[in-house]
């Protein structure tokens, strides 16, 4: 009997995660799987519970948004344990980029079961992050599946995480409004595959997938399986011009602006003062860090891409 761990964030999507998790567990159990229900008091507790259960699991299924994909990727990246994704969050950028069902738990369960029945998986790249300005070294390893924000976006996330009010998405809107008047371009030491690209920038992002933040197509041509990371750099512009550029990220047309460029590399070394990276929307290491694209590091319970 296949033993599946189902890790659930019950608060994802304003409580949608709990209902989706229950529906998926019913579908998997009805199909004959031995389901291990995994939930924690918070993200750290759930991470520990997943790590403890993992040696006895044939696969891990995460239910929630991009934060749960992040948790799953950090649990199984670099191993042969496959990961199933049941998208139940507010953004779901990774699931959308992979063409997986969103807010459809029965369909997501069918994708997982079909992959298990066929023994056919989809292997994608994952980004391995090492180092960290907190003194972390080579052993301080984290992974992300989608996008690592390292500029204005990361600074806004830091401010939002310190705020107690308002709740939900409004917190980030308020954080943007507070941060924008005081934000200054940072000096970045940037090395791509051994070549220096030092720069001043408003925003830097390292992307394995094309979008983050609920549909912001920050690197619209990024691919999950090309062995490369897309590196977005927005050079210094006026605040007014930055406000004009920023909304275009949802359509991906920001890349046509003369102050926006995208480079590609398999290995990115990056440093800047006062920046903490956010991968898949989750707080990671402070800079400096090294980001490496690891080919086929993440095995998914998902169909192969079309074509």
PDB file of N, CA, C and O in Angstrom, residues 229-264:
ATOM      1  N   UNK A 229      18.869  29.868 -14.175  1.00  0.00           N
ATOM      2  CA  UNK A 229      18.102  30.832 -13.407  1.00  0.00           C
ATOM      3  C   UNK A 229      18.017  32.132 -14.197  1.00  0.00           C
ATOM      4  O   UNK A 229      18.995  32.550 -14.814  1.00  0.00           O
ATOM      5  N   UNK A 230      16.860  32.755 -14.199  1.00  0.00           N
ATOM      6  CA  UNK A 230      16.702  34.074 -14.794  1.00  0.00           C
ATOM      7  C   UNK A 230      16.915  35.109 -13.699  1.00  0.00           C
ATOM      8  O   UNK A 230      16.317  35.009 -12.619  1.00  0.00           O
ATOM      9  N   UNK A 231      17.757  36.102 -13.966  1.00  0.00           N
ATOM     10  CA  UNK A 231      18.089  37.117 -12.970  1.00  0.00           C
ATOM     11  C   UNK A 231      17.589  38.471 -13.469  1.00  0.00           C
ATOM     12  O   UNK A 231      18.084  39.002 -14.466  1.00  0.00           O
ATOM     13  N   UNK A 232      16.592  38.999 -12.776  1.00  0.00           N
ATOM     14  CA  UNK A 232      16.022  40.293 -13.126  1.00  0.00           C
ATOM     15  C   UNK A 232      16.730  41.394 -12.368  1.00  0.00           C
ATOM     16  O   UNK A 232      16.945  41.286 -11.160  1.00  0.00           O
ATOM     17  N   UNK A 233      17.078  42.460 -13.071  1.00  0.00           N
ATOM     18  CA  UNK A 233      17.668  43.647 -12.459  1.00  0.00           C
ATOM     19  C   UNK A 233      16.898  44.870 -12.942  1.00  0.00           C
ATOM     20  O   UNK A 233      16.765  45.086 -14.147  1.00  0.00           O
ATOM     21  N   UNK A 234      16.362  45.637 -11.985  1.00  0.00           N
ATOM     22  CA  UNK A 234      15.745  46.927 -12.304  1.00  0.00           C
ATOM     23  C   UNK A 234      16.706  48.006 -11.815  1.00  0.00           C
ATOM     24  O   UNK A 234      16.887  48.193 -10.609  1.00  0.00           O
ATOM     25  N   UNK A 235      17.328  48.695 -12.756  1.00  0.00           N
ATOM     26  CA  UNK A 235      18.313  49.723 -12.416  1.00  0.00           C
ATOM     27  C   UNK A 235      17.624  50.949 -11.821  1.00  0.00           C
ATOM     28  O   UNK A 235      16.404  51.103 -11.932  1.00  0.00           O
ATOM     29  N   UNK A 236      18.393  51.835 -11.177  1.00  0.00           N
ATOM     30  CA  UNK A 236      17.777  52.984 -10.503  1.00  0.00           C
ATOM     31  C   UNK A 236      16.932  53.854 -11.439  1.00  0.00           C
ATOM     32  O   UNK A 236      17.353  54.192 -12.549  1.00  0.00           O
ATOM     33  N   UNK A 237      15.741  54.174 -10.974  1.00  0.00           N
ATOM     34  CA  UNK A 237      14.837  55.099 -11.649  1.00  0.00           C
ATOM     35  C   UNK A 237      14.201  55.964 -10.577  1.00  0.00           C
ATOM     36  O   UNK A 237      14.311  55.683  -9.373  1.00  0.00           O
ATOM     37  N   UNK A 238      13.518  57.003 -10.993  1.00  0.00           N
ATOM     38  CA  UNK A 238      12.810  57.830 -10.024  1.00  0.00           C
ATOM     39  C   UNK A 238      11.674  57.023  -9.394  1.00  0.00           C
ATOM     40  O   UNK A 238      11.210  56.024  -9.961  1.00  0.00           O
ATOM     41  N   UNK A 239      11.205  57.476  -8.238  1.00  0.00           N
ATOM     42  CA  UNK A 239      10.096  56.786  -7.594  1.00  0.00           C
ATOM     43  C   UNK A 239       8.869  56.776  -8.492  1.00  0.00           C
ATOM     44  O   UNK A 239       8.146  55.781  -8.575  1.00  0.00           O
ATOM     45  N   UNK A 240       8.628  57.899  -9.169  1.00  0.00           N
ATOM     46  CA  UNK A 240       7.477  57.977 -10.057  1.00  0.00           C
ATOM     47  C   UNK A 240       7.603  56.963 -11.189  1.00  0.00           C
ATOM     48  O   UNK A 240       6.629  56.268 -11.522  1.00  0.00           O
ATOM     49  N   UNK A 241       8.799  56.849 -11.745  1.00  0.00           N
ATOM     50  CA  UNK A 241       8.998  55.886 -12.840  1.00  0.00           C
ATOM     51  C   UNK A 241       8.884  54.453 -12.331  1.00  0.00           C
ATOM     52  O   UNK A 241       8.339  53.581 -13.025  1.00  0.00           O
ATOM     53  N   UNK A 242       9.377  54.215 -11.121  1.00  0.00           N
ATOM     54  CA  UNK A 242       9.266  52.871 -10.549  1.00  0.00           C
ATOM     55  C   UNK A 242       7.800  52.492 -10.355  1.00  0.00           C
ATOM     56  O   UNK A 242       7.395  51.355 -10.631  1.00  0.00           O
ATOM     57  N   UNK A 243       6.995  53.450  -9.887  1.00  0.00           N
ATOM     58  CA  UNK A 243       5.561  53.202  -9.721  1.00  0.00           C
ATOM     59  C   UNK A 243       4.909  52.914 -11.073  1.00  0.00           C
ATOM     60  O   UNK A 243       3.967  52.124 -11.164  1.00  0.00           O
ATOM     61  N   UNK A 244       5.415  53.520 -12.128  1.00  0.00           N
ATOM     62  CA  UNK A 244       4.880  53.263 -13.464  1.00  0.00           C
ATOM     63  C   UNK A 244       5.285  51.878 -13.974  1.00  0.00           C
ATOM     64  O   UNK A 244       4.510  51.195 -14.642  1.00  0.00           O
ATOM     65  N   UNK A 245       6.513  51.472 -13.658  1.00  0.00           N
ATOM     66  CA  UNK A 245       7.007  50.175 -14.140  1.00  0.00           C
ATOM     67  C   UNK A 245       6.343  49.028 -13.392  1.00  0.00           C
ATOM     68  O   UNK A 245       5.962  48.023 -13.990  1.00  0.00           O
ATOM     69  N   UNK A 246       6.196  49.182 -12.073  1.00  0.00           N
ATOM     70  CA  UNK A 246       5.845  48.054 -11.223  1.00  0.00           C
ATOM     71  C   UNK A 246       4.560  47.338 -11.651  1.00  0.00           C
ATOM     72  O   UNK A 246       4.535  46.104 -11.704  1.00  0.00           O
ATOM     73  N   UNK A 247       3.463  48.038 -11.962  1.00  0.00           N
ATOM     74  CA  UNK A 247       2.235  47.306 -12.328  1.00  0.00           C
ATOM     75  C   UNK A 247       2.390  46.472 -13.605  1.00  0.00           C
ATOM     76  O   UNK A 247       1.640  45.511 -13.805  1.00  0.00           O
ATOM     77  N   UNK A 248       3.342  46.807 -14.448  1.00  0.00           N
ATOM     78  CA  UNK A 248       3.523  46.074 -15.693  1.00  0.00           C
ATOM     79  C   UNK A 248       4.058  44.673 -15.472  1.00  0.00           C
ATOM     80  O   UNK A 248       4.061  43.846 -16.394  1.00  0.00           O
ATOM     81  N   UNK A 249       4.503  44.399 -14.243  1.00  0.00           N
ATOM     82  CA  UNK A 249       5.037  43.073 -13.947  1.00  0.00           C
ATOM     83  C   UNK A 249       3.951  42.000 -14.050  1.00  0.00           C
ATOM     84  O   UNK A 249       4.248  40.831 -14.306  1.00  0.00           O
ATOM     85  N   UNK A 250       2.687  42.387 -13.886  1.00  0.00           N
ATOM     86  CA  UNK A 250       1.610  41.397 -13.970  1.00  0.00           C
ATOM     87  C   UNK A 250       1.424  40.890 -15.398  1.00  0.00           C
ATOM     88  O   UNK A 250       1.060  39.731 -15.610  1.00  0.00           O
ATOM     89  N   UNK A 251       1.693  41.718 -16.366  1.00  0.00           N
ATOM     90  CA  UNK A 251       1.609  41.294 -17.770  1.00  0.00           C
ATOM     91  C   UNK A 251       2.952  40.834 -18.322  1.00  0.00           C
ATOM     92  O   UNK A 251       3.014  40.259 -19.407  1.00  0.00           O
ATOM     93  N   UNK A 252       4.029  41.103 -17.578  1.00  0.00           N
ATOM     94  CA  UNK A 252       5.365  40.769 -18.063  1.00  0.00           C
ATOM     95  C   UNK A 252       5.944  41.791 -19.003  1.00  0.00           C
ATOM     96  O   UNK A 252       7.065  41.610 -19.509  1.00  0.00           O
ATOM     97  N   UNK A 253       5.244  42.901 -19.243  1.00  0.00           N
ATOM     98  CA  UNK A 253       5.737  43.903 -20.196  1.00  0.00           C
ATOM     99  C   UNK A 253       6.768  44.848 -19.579  1.00  0.00           C
ATOM    100  O   UNK A 253       7.334  45.685 -20.295  1.00  0.00           O
ATOM    101  N   UNK A 254       7.024  44.710 -18.281  1.00  0.00           N
ATOM    102  CA  UNK A 254       8.071  45.530 -17.660  1.00  0.00           C
ATOM    103  C   UNK A 254       9.440  45.280 -18.278  1.00  0.00           C
ATOM    104  O   UNK A 254      10.317  46.136 -18.223  1.00  0.00           O
ATOM    105  N   UNK A 255       9.625  44.107 -18.881  1.00  0.00           N
ATOM    106  CA  UNK A 255      10.938  43.745 -19.422  1.00  0.00           C
ATOM    107  C   UNK A 255      11.320  44.595 -20.635  1.00  0.00           C
ATOM    108  O   UNK A 255      12.479  44.570 -21.061  1.00  0.00           O
ATOM    109  N   UNK A 256      10.379  45.345 -21.204  1.00  0.00           N
ATOM    110  CA  UNK A 256      10.692  46.196 -22.355  1.00  0.00           C
ATOM    111  C   UNK A 256      11.260  47.550 -21.929  1.00  0.00           C
ATOM    112  O   UNK A 256      11.722  48.322 -22.778  1.00  0.00           O
ATOM    113  N   UNK A 257      11.226  47.849 -20.636  1.00  0.00           N
ATOM    114  CA  UNK A 257      11.733  49.134 -20.160  1.00  0.00           C
ATOM    115  C   UNK A 257      13.257  49.163 -20.261  1.00  0.00           C
ATOM    116  O   UNK A 257      13.926  48.158 -19.949  1.00  0.00           O
ATOM    117  N   UNK A 258      13.850  50.283 -20.676  1.00  0.00           N
ATOM    118  CA  UNK A 258      15.314  50.331 -20.849  1.00  0.00           C
ATOM    119  C   UNK A 258      16.113  50.139 -19.572  1.00  0.00           C
ATOM    120  O   UNK A 258      17.311  49.795 -19.641  1.00  0.00           O
ATOM    121  N   UNK A 259      15.491  50.323 -18.411  1.00  0.00           N
ATOM    122  CA  UNK A 259      16.199  50.138 -17.148  1.00  0.00           C
ATOM    123  C   UNK A 259      15.991  48.738 -16.553  1.00  0.00           C
ATOM    124  O   UNK A 259      16.417  48.472 -15.436  1.00  0.00           O
ATOM    125  N   UNK A 260      15.328  47.877 -17.293  1.00  0.00           N
ATOM    126  CA  UNK A 260      15.080  46.512 -16.842  1.00  0.00           C
ATOM    127  C   UNK A 260      15.851  45.553 -17.726  1.00  0.00           C
ATOM    128  O   UNK A 260      15.800  45.643 -18.956  1.00  0.00           O
ATOM    129  N   UNK A 261      16.569  44.636 -17.088  1.00  0.00           N
ATOM    130  CA  UNK A 261      17.278  43.621 -17.879  1.00  0.00           C
ATOM    131  C   UNK A 261      17.173  42.270 -17.183  1.00  0.00           C
ATOM    132  O   UNK A 261      16.987  42.195 -15.967  1.00  0.00           O
ATOM    133  N   UNK A 262      17.285  41.217 -17.971  1.00  0.00           N
ATOM    134  CA  UNK A 262      17.279  39.853 -17.449  1.00  0.00           C
ATOM    135  C   UNK A 262      18.498  39.126 -17.981  1.00  0.00           C
ATOM    136  O   UNK A 262      18.743  39.111 -19.193  1.00  0.00           O
ATOM    137  N   UNK A 263      19.267  38.550 -17.071  1.00  0.00           N
ATOM    138  CA  UNK A 263      20.419  37.713 -17.412  1.00  0.00           C
ATOM    139  C   UNK A 263      20.070  36.274 -17.053  1.00  0.00           C
ATOM    140  O   UNK A 263      19.141  36.014 -16.279  1.00  0.00           O
ATOM    141  N   UNK A 264      20.848  35.334 -17.572  1.00  0.00           N
ATOM    142  CA  UNK A 264      20.643  33.925 -17.238  1.00  0.00           C
ATOM    143  C   UNK A 264      21.972  33.315 -16.799  1.00  0.00           C
ATOM    144  O   UNK A 264      23.019  33.593 -17.375  1.00  0.00           O
TER     145      UNK A 264
END
